[in-house]
mmCIF file with all atom_site columns, C-alpha atoms in Angstrom:
data_model
loop_
_atom_site.group_PDB
_atom_site.id
_atom_site.type_symbol
_atom_site.label_atom_id
_atom_site.label_alt_id
_atom_site.label_comp_id
_atom_site.label_asym_id
_atom_site.label_entity_id
_atom_site.label_seq_id
_atom_site.pdbx_PDB_ins_code
_atom_site.Cartn_x
_atom_site.Cartn_y
_atom_site.Cartn_z
_atom_site.occupancy
_atom_site.B_iso_or_equiv
_atom_site.pdbx_formal_charge
_atom_site.auth_seq_id
_atom_site.auth_comp_id
_atom_site.auth_asym_id
_atom_site.auth_atom_id
_atom_site.pdbx_PDB_model_num
ATOM 1   C CA . ILE A 1 1   ? 26.971 9.560   57.689 1.00 65.00 ? 1347 ILE A CA 1
ATOM 2   C CA . LEU A 1 2   ? 27.561 12.113  60.486 1.00 78.00 ? 1348 LEU A CA 1
ATOM 3   C CA . ASN A 1 3   ? 31.044 13.234  60.734 1.00 87.00 ? 1349 ASN A CA 1
ATOM 4   C CA . VAL A 1 4   ? 32.817 15.285  63.376 1.00 94.00 ? 1350 VAL A CA 1
ATOM 5   C CA . GLU A 1 5   ? 36.095 16.719  62.299 1.00 96.00 ? 1351 GLU A CA 1
ATOM 6   C CA . GLN A 1 6   ? 38.699 18.112  64.697 1.00 98.00 ? 1352 GLN A CA 1
ATOM 7   C CA . SER A 1 7   ? 41.732 20.284  63.625 1.00 97.00 ? 1353 SER A CA 1
ATOM 8   C CA . PRO A 1 8   ? 44.604 20.311  63.969 1.00 97.00 ? 1354 PRO A CA 1
ATOM 9   C CA . GLN A 1 9   ? 45.408 16.663  64.491 1.00 97.00 ? 1355 GLN A CA 1
ATOM 10  C CA . SER A 1 10  ? 48.176 17.620  66.862 1.00 97.00 ? 1356 SER A CA 1
ATOM 11  C CA . LEU A 1 11  ? 49.700 20.734  68.197 1.00 96.00 ? 1357 LEU A CA 1
ATOM 12  C CA . HIS A 1 12  ? 53.062 21.558  69.970 1.00 97.00 ? 1358 HIS A CA 1
ATOM 13  C CA . VAL A 1 13  ? 53.304 24.681  71.961 1.00 97.00 ? 1359 VAL A CA 1
ATOM 14  C CA . GLN A 1 14  ? 55.561 26.316  74.529 1.00 97.00 ? 1360 GLN A CA 1
ATOM 15  C CA . GLU A 1 15  ? 54.497 26.868  78.180 1.00 97.00 ? 1361 GLU A CA 1
ATOM 16  C CA . GLY A 1 16  ? 52.644 30.182  78.357 1.00 97.00 ? 1362 GLY A CA 1
ATOM 17  C CA . ASP A 1 17  ? 51.294 30.067  74.800 1.00 97.00 ? 1363 ASP A CA 1
ATOM 18  C CA . SER A 1 18  ? 47.595 30.389  74.259 1.00 97.00 ? 1364 SER A CA 1
ATOM 19  C CA . THR A 1 19  ? 46.084 28.052  71.852 1.00 96.00 ? 1365 THR A CA 1
ATOM 20  C CA . ASN A 1 20  ? 42.799 27.001  70.350 1.00 95.00 ? 1366 ASN A CA 1
ATOM 21  C CA . PHE A 1 21  ? 41.538 24.143  68.249 1.00 95.00 ? 1367 PHE A CA 1
ATOM 22  C CA . THR A 1 22  ? 38.369 23.498  66.265 1.00 98.00 ? 1368 THR A CA 1
ATOM 23  C CA . CYS A 1 23  ? 35.513 20.980  66.140 1.00 97.00 ? 1369 CYS A CA 1
ATOM 24  C CA . SER A 1 24  ? 33.381 21.011  62.958 1.00 96.00 ? 1370 SER A CA 1
ATOM 25  C CA . PHE A 1 25  ? 30.074 19.139  62.465 1.00 93.00 ? 1371 PHE A CA 1
ATOM 26  C CA . PRO A 1 26  ? 27.029 18.946  60.386 1.00 85.00 ? 1372 PRO A CA 1
ATOM 27  C CA . SER A 1 27  ? 25.053 21.936  61.694 1.00 70.00 ? 1373 SER A CA 1
ATOM 28  C CA . SER A 1 28  ? 21.505 20.569  61.848 1.00 68.00 ? 1374 SER A CA 1
ATOM 29  C CA . ASN A 1 29  ? 19.539 18.647  64.491 1.00 77.00 ? 1375 ASN A CA 1
ATOM 30  C CA . PHE A 1 30  ? 22.089 17.924  67.078 1.00 79.00 ? 1376 PHE A CA 1
ATOM 31  C CA . TYR A 1 31  ? 21.284 17.826  70.723 1.00 84.00 ? 1377 TYR A CA 1
ATOM 32  C CA . ALA A 1 32  ? 24.502 18.693  72.399 1.00 90.00 ? 1378 ALA A CA 1
ATOM 33  C CA . LEU A 1 33  ? 28.241 19.077  71.970 1.00 93.00 ? 1379 LEU A CA 1
ATOM 34  C CA . HIS A 1 34  ? 30.601 17.736  74.476 1.00 95.00 ? 1380 HIS A CA 1
ATOM 35  C CA . TRP A 1 35  ? 34.396 18.398  75.088 1.00 97.00 ? 1381 TRP A CA 1
ATOM 36  C CA . TYR A 1 36  ? 36.515 15.782  76.785 1.00 98.00 ? 1382 TYR A CA 1
ATOM 37  C CA . ARG A 1 37  ? 40.128 15.991  78.036 1.00 98.00 ? 1383 ARG A CA 1
ATOM 38  C CA . TRP A 1 38  ? 42.102 12.671  77.805 1.00 97.00 ? 1384 TRP A CA 1
ATOM 39  C CA . GLU A 1 39  ? 45.471 12.336  79.429 1.00 97.00 ? 1385 GLU A CA 1
ATOM 40  C CA . THR A 1 40  ? 47.534 9.264   78.410 1.00 92.00 ? 1386 THR A CA 1
ATOM 41  C CA . ALA A 1 41  ? 46.768 6.184   80.588 1.00 91.00 ? 1387 ALA A CA 1
ATOM 42  C CA . LYS A 1 42  ? 43.815 7.906   82.240 1.00 95.00 ? 1388 LYS A CA 1
ATOM 43  C CA . SER A 1 43  ? 40.009 8.243   81.694 1.00 96.00 ? 1389 SER A CA 1
ATOM 44  C CA . PRO A 1 44  ? 38.562 10.864  79.398 1.00 97.00 ? 1390 PRO A CA 1
ATOM 45  C CA . GLU A 1 45  ? 37.401 13.660  81.530 1.00 96.00 ? 1391 GLU A CA 1
ATOM 46  C CA . ALA A 1 46  ? 34.402 15.898  80.714 1.00 96.00 ? 1392 ALA A CA 1
ATOM 47  C CA . LEU A 1 47  ? 35.108 19.574  80.292 1.00 97.00 ? 1393 LEU A CA 1
ATOM 48  C CA . PHE A 1 48  ? 31.995 21.151  78.826 1.00 96.00 ? 1394 PHE A CA 1
ATOM 49  C CA . VAL A 1 49  ? 28.618 20.210  77.394 1.00 94.00 ? 1395 VAL A CA 1
ATOM 50  C CA . MET A 1 50  ? 27.009 22.849  75.248 1.00 93.00 ? 1396 MET A CA 1
ATOM 51  C CA . THR A 1 51  ? 23.621 22.869  73.641 1.00 89.00 ? 1397 THR A CA 1
ATOM 52  C CA . LEU A 1 52  ? 22.686 26.417  72.466 1.00 87.00 ? 1398 LEU A CA 1
ATOM 53  C CA . ASN A 1 53  ? 23.980 28.610  69.672 1.00 87.00 ? 1399 ASN A CA 1
ATOM 54  C CA . GLY A 1 54  ? 26.271 31.151  71.170 1.00 88.00 ? 1400 GLY A CA 1
ATOM 55  C CA . ASP A 1 55  ? 26.961 29.071  74.342 1.00 90.00 ? 1401 ASP A CA 1
ATOM 56  C CA . GLU A 1 56  ? 30.284 29.896  76.078 1.00 95.00 ? 1402 GLU A CA 1
ATOM 57  C CA . LYS A 1 57  ? 31.610 27.858  78.826 1.00 96.00 ? 1403 LYS A CA 1
ATOM 58  C CA . LYS A 1 58  ? 34.776 28.427  80.957 1.00 97.00 ? 1404 LYS A CA 1
ATOM 59  C CA . LYS A 1 59  ? 36.728 26.405  83.475 1.00 95.00 ? 1405 LYS A CA 1
ATOM 60  C CA . GLY A 1 60  ? 39.849 28.090  84.744 1.00 96.00 ? 1406 GLY A CA 1
ATOM 61  C CA . ARG A 1 61  ? 42.078 28.754  81.716 1.00 97.00 ? 1407 ARG A CA 1
ATOM 62  C CA . ILE A 1 62  ? 40.054 26.695  79.288 1.00 97.00 ? 1408 ILE A CA 1
ATOM 63  C CA . SER A 1 63  ? 36.977 27.983  77.579 1.00 98.00 ? 1409 SER A CA 1
ATOM 64  C CA . ALA A 1 64  ? 34.740 26.908  74.687 1.00 98.00 ? 1410 ALA A CA 1
ATOM 65  C CA . THR A 1 65  ? 32.342 28.506  72.278 1.00 97.00 ? 1411 THR A CA 1
ATOM 66  C CA . LEU A 1 66  ? 29.585 26.982  70.118 1.00 95.00 ? 1412 LEU A CA 1
ATOM 67  C CA . ASN A 1 67  ? 28.168 28.129  66.786 1.00 93.00 ? 1413 ASN A CA 1
ATOM 68  C CA . THR A 1 68  ? 25.337 25.732  65.815 1.00 90.00 ? 1414 THR A CA 1
ATOM 69  C CA . LYS A 1 69  ? 24.433 27.658  62.575 1.00 89.00 ? 1415 LYS A CA 1
ATOM 70  C CA . GLU A 1 70  ? 27.757 27.323  60.986 1.00 91.00 ? 1416 GLU A CA 1
ATOM 71  C CA . GLY A 1 71  ? 28.570 23.995  62.659 1.00 92.00 ? 1417 GLY A CA 1
ATOM 72  C CA . TYR A 1 72  ? 31.736 24.547  64.740 1.00 94.00 ? 1418 TYR A CA 1
ATOM 73  C CA . SER A 1 73  ? 33.047 24.835  68.312 1.00 97.00 ? 1419 SER A CA 1
ATOM 74  C CA . TYR A 1 74  ? 36.285 26.273  69.466 1.00 98.00 ? 1420 TYR A CA 1
ATOM 75  C CA . LEU A 1 75  ? 38.308 25.269  72.493 1.00 98.00 ? 1421 LEU A CA 1
ATOM 76  C CA . TYR A 1 76  ? 40.674 27.824  73.805 1.00 98.00 ? 1422 TYR A CA 1
ATOM 77  C CA . ILE A 1 77  ? 43.414 27.325  76.397 1.00 98.00 ? 1423 ILE A CA 1
ATOM 78  C CA . LYS A 1 78  ? 45.034 30.502  77.779 1.00 97.00 ? 1424 LYS A CA 1
ATOM 79  C CA . GLY A 1 79  ? 48.602 30.297  79.023 1.00 97.00 ? 1425 GLY A CA 1
ATOM 80  C CA . SER A 1 80  ? 49.223 26.711  78.297 1.00 97.00 ? 1426 SER A CA 1
ATOM 81  C CA . GLN A 1 81  ? 50.885 24.585  81.025 1.00 97.00 ? 1427 GLN A CA 1
ATOM 82  C CA . PRO A 1 82  ? 52.612 21.194  80.676 1.00 97.00 ? 1428 PRO A CA 1
ATOM 83  C CA . GLU A 1 83  ? 49.749 19.601  82.577 1.00 96.00 ? 1429 GLU A CA 1
ATOM 84  C CA . ASP A 1 84  ? 47.488 20.694  79.821 1.00 97.00 ? 1430 ASP A CA 1
ATOM 85  C CA . SER A 1 85  ? 49.201 18.146  77.597 1.00 97.00 ? 1431 SER A CA 1
ATOM 86  C CA . ALA A 1 86  ? 46.349 15.719  76.515 1.00 98.00 ? 1432 ALA A CA 1
ATOM 87  C CA . THR A 1 87  ? 44.145 14.680  73.692 1.00 98.00 ? 1433 THR A CA 1
ATOM 88  C CA . TYR A 1 88  ? 41.112 16.907  73.444 1.00 98.00 ? 1434 TYR A CA 1
ATOM 89  C CA . LEU A 1 89  ? 37.981 15.180  72.072 1.00 98.00 ? 1435 LEU A CA 1
ATOM 90  C CA . CYS A 1 90  ? 34.808 16.715  70.715 1.00 97.00 ? 1436 CYS A CA 1
ATOM 91  C CA . ALA A 1 91  ? 31.693 14.627  70.560 1.00 95.00 ? 1437 ALA A CA 1
ATOM 92  C CA . LEU A 1 92  ? 28.026 15.217  69.468 1.00 93.00 ? 1438 LEU A CA 1
ATOM 93  C CA . ASN A 1 93  ? 24.780 13.717  70.578 1.00 89.00 ? 1439 ASN A CA 1
ATOM 94  C CA . TYR A 1 94  ? 22.190 13.717  67.791 1.00 83.00 ? 1440 TYR A CA 1
ATOM 95  C CA . GLY A 1 95  ? 19.359 12.286  69.984 1.00 77.00 ? 1441 GLY A CA 1
ATOM 96  C CA . GLY A 1 96  ? 18.348 8.669   70.731 1.00 69.00 ? 1442 GLY A CA 1
ATOM 97  C CA . SER A 1 97  ? 20.455 7.112   73.498 1.00 75.00 ? 1443 SER A CA 1
ATOM 98  C CA . GLN A 1 98  ? 22.153 9.608   75.575 1.00 74.00 ? 1444 GLN A CA 1
ATOM 99  C CA . GLY A 1 99  ? 25.309 7.558   75.532 1.00 80.00 ? 1445 GLY A CA 1
ATOM 100 C CA . ASN A 1 100 ? 25.391 7.583   71.732 1.00 87.00 ? 1446 ASN A CA 1
ATOM 101 C CA . LEU A 1 101 ? 28.098 10.229  71.138 1.00 92.00 ? 1447 LEU A CA 1
ATOM 102 C CA . ILE A 1 102 ? 29.807 10.625  67.772 1.00 93.00 ? 1448 ILE A CA 1
ATOM 103 C CA . PHE A 1 103 ? 33.435 11.519  68.531 1.00 96.00 ? 1449 PHE A CA 1
ATOM 104 C CA . GLY A 1 104 ? 36.025 13.245  66.428 1.00 97.00 ? 1450 GLY A CA 1
ATOM 105 C CA . LYS A 1 105 ? 39.649 11.841  66.283 1.00 97.00 ? 1451 LYS A CA 1
ATOM 106 C CA . GLY A 1 106 ? 40.799 14.377  68.828 1.00 97.00 ? 1452 GLY A CA 1
ATOM 107 C CA . THR A 1 107 ? 43.508 17.029  68.858 1.00 98.00 ? 1453 THR A CA 1
ATOM 108 C CA . LYS A 1 108 ? 46.586 16.017  70.688 1.00 97.00 ? 1454 LYS A CA 1
ATOM 109 C CA . LEU A 1 109 ? 48.177 18.954  72.503 1.00 98.00 ? 1455 LEU A CA 1
ATOM 110 C CA . SER A 1 110 ? 51.809 18.887  73.857 1.00 98.00 ? 1456 SER A CA 1
ATOM 111 C CA . VAL A 1 111 ? 53.033 21.731  75.964 1.00 97.00 ? 1457 VAL A CA 1
ATOM 112 C CA . LYS A 1 112 ? 56.801 22.094  76.402 1.00 96.00 ? 1458 LYS A CA 1
ATOM 113 C CA . PRO A 1 113 ? 58.174 23.575  79.598 1.00 94.00 ? 1459 PRO A CA 1
ATOM 114 C CA . GLU B 2 1   ? 32.113 8.754   95.213 1.00 56.00 ? 433  GLU B CA 1
ATOM 115 C CA . THR B 2 2   ? 33.890 6.033   93.062 1.00 72.00 ? 434  THR B CA 1
ATOM 116 C CA . GLY B 2 3   ? 34.405 6.466   89.442 1.00 91.00 ? 435  GLY B CA 1
ATOM 117 C CA . VAL B 2 4   ? 34.078 3.955   86.528 1.00 96.00 ? 436  VAL B CA 1
ATOM 118 C CA . THR B 2 5   ? 36.367 0.998   86.764 1.00 97.00 ? 437  THR B CA 1
ATOM 119 C CA . GLN B 2 6   ? 37.117 -1.517  84.064 1.00 98.00 ? 438  GLN B CA 1
ATOM 120 C CA . SER B 2 7   ? 38.749 -4.857  83.992 1.00 97.00 ? 439  SER B CA 1
ATOM 121 C CA . PRO B 2 8   ? 41.009 -6.215  82.792 1.00 98.00 ? 440  PRO B CA 1
ATOM 122 C CA . THR B 2 9   ? 43.338 -3.347  81.772 1.00 97.00 ? 441  THR B CA 1
ATOM 123 C CA . HIS B 2 10  ? 45.055 -5.382  79.137 1.00 97.00 ? 442  HIS B CA 1
ATOM 124 C CA . LEU B 2 11  ? 44.519 -8.791  77.461 1.00 97.00 ? 443  LEU B CA 1
ATOM 125 C CA . ILE B 2 12  ? 45.706 -10.753 74.577 1.00 98.00 ? 444  ILE B CA 1
ATOM 126 C CA . LYS B 2 13  ? 43.485 -13.247 72.673 1.00 98.00 ? 445  LYS B CA 1
ATOM 127 C CA . THR B 2 14  ? 43.767 -15.160 69.519 1.00 98.00 ? 446  THR B CA 1
ATOM 128 C CA . ARG B 2 15  ? 41.518 -14.937 66.463 1.00 98.00 ? 447  ARG B CA 1
ATOM 129 C CA . GLY B 2 16  ? 38.358 -16.974 66.918 1.00 98.00 ? 448  GLY B CA 1
ATOM 130 C CA . GLN B 2 17  ? 38.364 -16.761 70.717 1.00 98.00 ? 449  GLN B CA 1
ATOM 131 C CA . GLN B 2 18  ? 35.770 -15.028 72.875 1.00 98.00 ? 450  GLN B CA 1
ATOM 132 C CA . VAL B 2 19  ? 36.364 -12.172 75.405 1.00 98.00 ? 451  VAL B CA 1
ATOM 133 C CA . THR B 2 20  ? 34.447 -10.630 78.228 1.00 98.00 ? 452  THR B CA 1
ATOM 134 C CA . LEU B 2 21  ? 35.256 -7.063  79.487 1.00 98.00 ? 453  LEU B CA 1
ATOM 135 C CA . ARG B 2 22  ? 33.813 -5.822  82.665 1.00 98.00 ? 454  ARG B CA 1
ATOM 136 C CA . CYS B 2 23  ? 32.706 -2.324  83.897 1.00 98.00 ? 455  CYS B CA 1
ATOM 137 C CA . SER B 2 24  ? 31.510 -1.013  87.282 1.00 97.00 ? 456  SER B CA 1
ATOM 138 C CA . SER B 2 25  ? 29.617 2.233   86.843 1.00 94.00 ? 457  SER B CA 1
ATOM 139 C CA . GLN B 2 26  ? 30.042 5.356   89.015 1.00 93.00 ? 458  GLN B CA 1
ATOM 140 C CA . SER B 2 27  ? 27.856 5.389   92.097 1.00 90.00 ? 459  SER B CA 1
ATOM 141 C CA . GLY B 2 28  ? 24.434 6.837   91.370 1.00 88.00 ? 460  GLY B CA 1
ATOM 142 C CA . HIS B 2 29  ? 24.620 6.133   87.611 1.00 90.00 ? 461  HIS B CA 1
ATOM 143 C CA . ASN B 2 30  ? 22.090 3.729   86.032 1.00 90.00 ? 462  ASN B CA 1
ATOM 144 C CA . THR B 2 31  ? 23.198 3.773   82.386 1.00 92.00 ? 463  THR B CA 1
ATOM 145 C CA . VAL B 2 32  ? 26.257 2.235   80.773 1.00 95.00 ? 464  VAL B CA 1
ATOM 146 C CA . SER B 2 33  ? 27.650 2.717   77.289 1.00 95.00 ? 465  SER B CA 1
ATOM 147 C CA . TRP B 2 34  ? 30.461 1.002   75.536 1.00 97.00 ? 466  TRP B CA 1
ATOM 148 C CA . TYR B 2 35  ? 32.831 2.412   72.970 1.00 98.00 ? 467  TYR B CA 1
ATOM 149 C CA . GLN B 2 36  ? 35.637 0.957   70.752 1.00 98.00 ? 468  GLN B CA 1
ATOM 150 C CA . GLN B 2 37  ? 38.641 3.022   69.914 1.00 97.00 ? 469  GLN B CA 1
ATOM 151 C CA . ALA B 2 38  ? 40.840 1.649   67.216 1.00 96.00 ? 470  ALA B CA 1
ATOM 152 C CA . LEU B 2 39  ? 44.269 3.153   66.611 1.00 94.00 ? 471  LEU B CA 1
ATOM 153 C CA . GLY B 2 40  ? 44.090 6.642   65.221 1.00 92.00 ? 472  GLY B CA 1
ATOM 154 C CA . GLN B 2 41  ? 40.337 6.908   65.489 1.00 95.00 ? 473  GLN B CA 1
ATOM 155 C CA . GLY B 2 42  ? 37.932 8.522   67.844 1.00 96.00 ? 474  GLY B CA 1
ATOM 156 C CA . PRO B 2 43  ? 35.785 6.349   70.222 1.00 97.00 ? 475  PRO B CA 1
ATOM 157 C CA . GLN B 2 44  ? 32.930 4.631   68.415 1.00 96.00 ? 476  GLN B CA 1
ATOM 158 C CA . PHE B 2 45  ? 29.670 3.937   70.120 1.00 95.00 ? 477  PHE B CA 1
ATOM 159 C CA . ILE B 2 46  ? 28.878 0.159   70.464 1.00 97.00 ? 478  ILE B CA 1
ATOM 160 C CA . PHE B 2 47  ? 25.755 0.086   72.597 1.00 95.00 ? 479  PHE B CA 1
ATOM 161 C CA . GLN B 2 48  ? 24.102 1.434   75.688 1.00 94.00 ? 480  GLN B CA 1
ATOM 162 C CA . TYR B 2 49  ? 22.381 -0.443  78.535 1.00 94.00 ? 481  TYR B CA 1
ATOM 163 C CA . TYR B 2 50  ? 19.624 0.837   80.798 1.00 90.00 ? 482  TYR B CA 1
ATOM 164 C CA . ARG B 2 51  ? 17.617 -1.349  83.239 1.00 88.00 ? 483  ARG B CA 1
ATOM 165 C CA . GLU B 2 52  ? 19.457 -4.282  82.123 1.00 92.00 ? 484  GLU B CA 1
ATOM 166 C CA . GLU B 2 53  ? 18.394 -3.967  78.474 1.00 92.00 ? 485  GLU B CA 1
ATOM 167 C CA . GLU B 2 54  ? 20.101 -2.696  75.397 1.00 93.00 ? 486  GLU B CA 1
ATOM 168 C CA . ASN B 2 55  ? 18.505 0.584   74.320 1.00 88.00 ? 487  ASN B CA 1
ATOM 169 C CA . GLY B 2 56  ? 20.758 1.852   71.707 1.00 90.00 ? 488  GLY B CA 1
ATOM 170 C CA . ARG B 2 57  ? 23.343 0.330   69.403 1.00 93.00 ? 489  ARG B CA 1
ATOM 171 C CA . GLY B 2 58  ? 25.943 1.564   66.873 1.00 93.00 ? 490  GLY B CA 1
ATOM 172 C CA . ASN B 2 59  ? 27.152 -0.024  63.793 1.00 93.00 ? 491  ASN B CA 1
ATOM 173 C CA . PHE B 2 60  ? 28.571 -3.229  65.298 1.00 97.00 ? 492  PHE B CA 1
ATOM 174 C CA . PRO B 2 61  ? 27.710 -6.814  64.367 1.00 97.00 ? 493  PRO B CA 1
ATOM 175 C CA . PRO B 2 62  ? 25.731 -9.188  66.606 1.00 97.00 ? 494  PRO B CA 1
ATOM 176 C CA . ARG B 2 63  ? 28.842 -10.926 67.892 1.00 98.00 ? 495  ARG B CA 1
ATOM 177 C CA . PHE B 2 64  ? 29.272 -7.803  70.050 1.00 98.00 ? 496  PHE B CA 1
ATOM 178 C CA . SER B 2 65  ? 26.875 -8.252  72.958 1.00 97.00 ? 497  SER B CA 1
ATOM 179 C CA . GLY B 2 66  ? 26.484 -7.001  76.456 1.00 97.00 ? 498  GLY B CA 1
ATOM 180 C CA . LEU B 2 67  ? 24.766 -7.407  79.799 1.00 97.00 ? 499  LEU B CA 1
ATOM 181 C CA . GLN B 2 68  ? 23.790 -5.153  82.544 1.00 97.00 ? 500  GLN B CA 1
ATOM 182 C CA . PHE B 2 69  ? 23.293 -6.299  86.183 1.00 96.00 ? 501  PHE B CA 1
ATOM 183 C CA . PRO B 2 70  ? 21.010 -5.063  88.815 1.00 94.00 ? 502  PRO B CA 1
ATOM 184 C CA . ASN B 2 71  ? 23.822 -3.107  90.426 1.00 93.00 ? 503  ASN B CA 1
ATOM 185 C CA . TYR B 2 72  ? 24.232 -1.306  87.050 1.00 94.00 ? 504  TYR B CA 1
ATOM 186 C CA . SER B 2 73  ? 27.643 -2.910  86.339 1.00 96.00 ? 505  SER B CA 1
ATOM 187 C CA . SER B 2 74  ? 28.042 -4.198  82.827 1.00 97.00 ? 506  SER B CA 1
ATOM 188 C CA . GLU B 2 75  ? 29.930 -6.696  80.562 1.00 98.00 ? 507  GLU B CA 1
ATOM 189 C CA . LEU B 2 76  ? 30.871 -6.470  76.931 1.00 98.00 ? 508  LEU B CA 1
ATOM 190 C CA . ASN B 2 77  ? 31.200 -9.780  75.175 1.00 98.00 ? 509  ASN B CA 1
ATOM 191 C CA . VAL B 2 78  ? 32.781 -10.311 71.844 1.00 98.00 ? 510  VAL B CA 1
ATOM 192 C CA . ASN B 2 79  ? 32.578 -13.649 70.057 1.00 98.00 ? 511  ASN B CA 1
ATOM 193 C CA . ALA B 2 80  ? 34.667 -15.009 67.209 1.00 98.00 ? 512  ALA B CA 1
ATOM 194 C CA . LEU B 2 81  ? 37.388 -12.437 67.651 1.00 98.00 ? 513  LEU B CA 1
ATOM 195 C CA . GLU B 2 82  ? 38.832 -10.956 64.562 1.00 98.00 ? 514  GLU B CA 1
ATOM 196 C CA . LEU B 2 83  ? 42.233 -9.071  64.124 1.00 98.00 ? 515  LEU B CA 1
ATOM 197 C CA . ASP B 2 84  ? 40.318 -5.842  63.603 1.00 97.00 ? 516  ASP B CA 1
ATOM 198 C CA . ASP B 2 85  ? 38.695 -6.171  67.107 1.00 98.00 ? 517  ASP B CA 1
ATOM 199 C CA . SER B 2 86  ? 42.101 -5.167  68.520 1.00 98.00 ? 518  SER B CA 1
ATOM 200 C CA . ALA B 2 87  ? 41.322 -1.819  70.105 1.00 98.00 ? 519  ALA B CA 1
ATOM 201 C CA . LEU B 2 88  ? 40.856 0.117   73.476 1.00 98.00 ? 520  LEU B CA 1
ATOM 202 C CA . TYR B 2 89  ? 37.359 -0.569  74.732 1.00 98.00 ? 521  TYR B CA 1
ATOM 203 C CA . LEU B 2 90  ? 35.878 2.237   76.966 1.00 98.00 ? 522  LEU B CA 1
ATOM 204 C CA . CYS B 2 91  ? 32.967 2.031   79.255 1.00 97.00 ? 523  CYS B CA 1
ATOM 205 C CA . ALA B 2 92  ? 31.087 5.155   80.331 1.00 96.00 ? 524  ALA B CA 1
ATOM 206 C CA . SER B 2 93  ? 28.307 5.559   82.864 1.00 94.00 ? 525  SER B CA 1
ATOM 207 C CA . SER B 2 94  ? 25.700 8.264   83.288 1.00 91.00 ? 526  SER B CA 1
ATOM 208 C CA . ALA B 2 95  ? 22.520 8.985   85.153 1.00 86.00 ? 527  ALA B CA 1
ATOM 209 C CA . SER B 2 96  ? 19.375 9.107   83.039 1.00 77.00 ? 528  SER B CA 1
ATOM 210 C CA . PHE B 2 97  ? 15.646 8.596   82.906 1.00 69.00 ? 529  PHE B CA 1
ATOM 211 C CA . GLY B 2 98  ? 14.645 5.902   80.364 1.00 61.00 ? 530  GLY B CA 1
ATOM 212 C CA . GLY B 2 99  ? 18.221 5.809   79.022 1.00 57.00 ? 531  GLY B CA 1
ATOM 213 C CA . ARG B 2 100 ? 17.653 9.017   77.222 1.00 61.00 ? 532  ARG B CA 1
ATOM 214 C CA . SER B 2 101 ? 18.366 12.619  77.769 1.00 59.00 ? 533  SER B CA 1
ATOM 215 C CA . PRO B 2 102 ? 16.005 15.130  76.052 1.00 56.00 ? 534  PRO B CA 1
ATOM 216 C CA . SER B 2 103 ? 18.971 17.500  75.615 1.00 56.00 ? 535  SER B CA 1
ATOM 217 C CA . GLY B 2 104 ? 21.718 14.903  74.930 1.00 65.00 ? 536  GLY B CA 1
ATOM 218 C CA . ALA B 2 105 ? 23.571 16.893  77.546 1.00 70.00 ? 537  ALA B CA 1
ATOM 219 C CA . ASN B 2 106 ? 24.141 14.336  80.260 1.00 81.00 ? 538  ASN B CA 1
ATOM 220 C CA . VAL B 2 107 ? 27.835 13.960  81.040 1.00 88.00 ? 539  VAL B CA 1
ATOM 221 C CA . LEU B 2 108 ? 29.480 10.580  80.596 1.00 93.00 ? 540  LEU B CA 1
ATOM 222 C CA . THR B 2 109 ? 31.931 9.412   83.097 1.00 95.00 ? 541  THR B CA 1
ATOM 223 C CA . PHE B 2 110 ? 34.551 7.103   81.421 1.00 97.00 ? 542  PHE B CA 1
ATOM 224 C CA . GLY B 2 111 ? 36.731 4.362   82.694 1.00 97.00 ? 543  GLY B CA 1
ATOM 225 C CA . ALA B 2 112 ? 40.348 4.135   81.650 1.00 97.00 ? 544  ALA B CA 1
ATOM 226 C CA . GLY B 2 113 ? 39.589 1.306   79.185 1.00 97.00 ? 545  GLY B CA 1
ATOM 227 C CA . SER B 2 114 ? 40.563 -2.298  78.460 1.00 98.00 ? 546  SER B CA 1
ATOM 228 C CA . ARG B 2 115 ? 43.124 -2.783  75.764 1.00 98.00 ? 547  ARG B CA 1
ATOM 229 C CA . LEU B 2 116 ? 42.442 -5.872  73.743 1.00 98.00 ? 548  LEU B CA 1
ATOM 230 C CA . THR B 2 117 ? 44.938 -7.392  71.328 1.00 98.00 ? 549  THR B CA 1
ATOM 231 C CA . VAL B 2 118 ? 43.871 -10.052 68.936 1.00 98.00 ? 550  VAL B CA 1
ATOM 232 C CA . LEU B 2 119 ? 46.686 -12.114 67.434 1.00 97.00 ? 551  LEU B CA 1
#
């Protein structure tokens, strides 16, 4: 059974703090790793898709890295803002249907002003 | 460019009933996937539709079925509802060839979900 683990489960930080969270997964034979950002009562929004060991992606203050050999990805947020408050989901595609993503349970981030 | 829309947003059913959830895919997308998110869990893949046929399925029983229409919109049908079917149901669309992506890297565009409560 393929399992995607995310840690921590939840995180409370002050505005301006930088933070990071982890996605761990079985390291072999996956096709792509996806990060999604999900604000309450909205749709999950794609942040990054990464496929290669050593991949680094950046979008504004948010960045992500991928280590396929050891089976983890980090998501970093620099200078957290209240609007960054959301659940961050990691998901992996192991082939087959492109829509078949295996999701972790997410990390819920709360940023206090 | 319109996003993915789902209806209804909320509904309540009783055990044993049947439910139909609807999804309109994003313009230009030809593939639709459905996910179930139970409380405290990550979304779980139910199935995917491409060219009006199911071409991938997760670990869900046959009472979960779907349709895709020529305009790429989709329905999720659940028969003989059980209490454990209470969940948020998410629809996601993507553009693909053959319903597959060699790299698995095609981005999915999600709707906001339909919340089903089974009493």
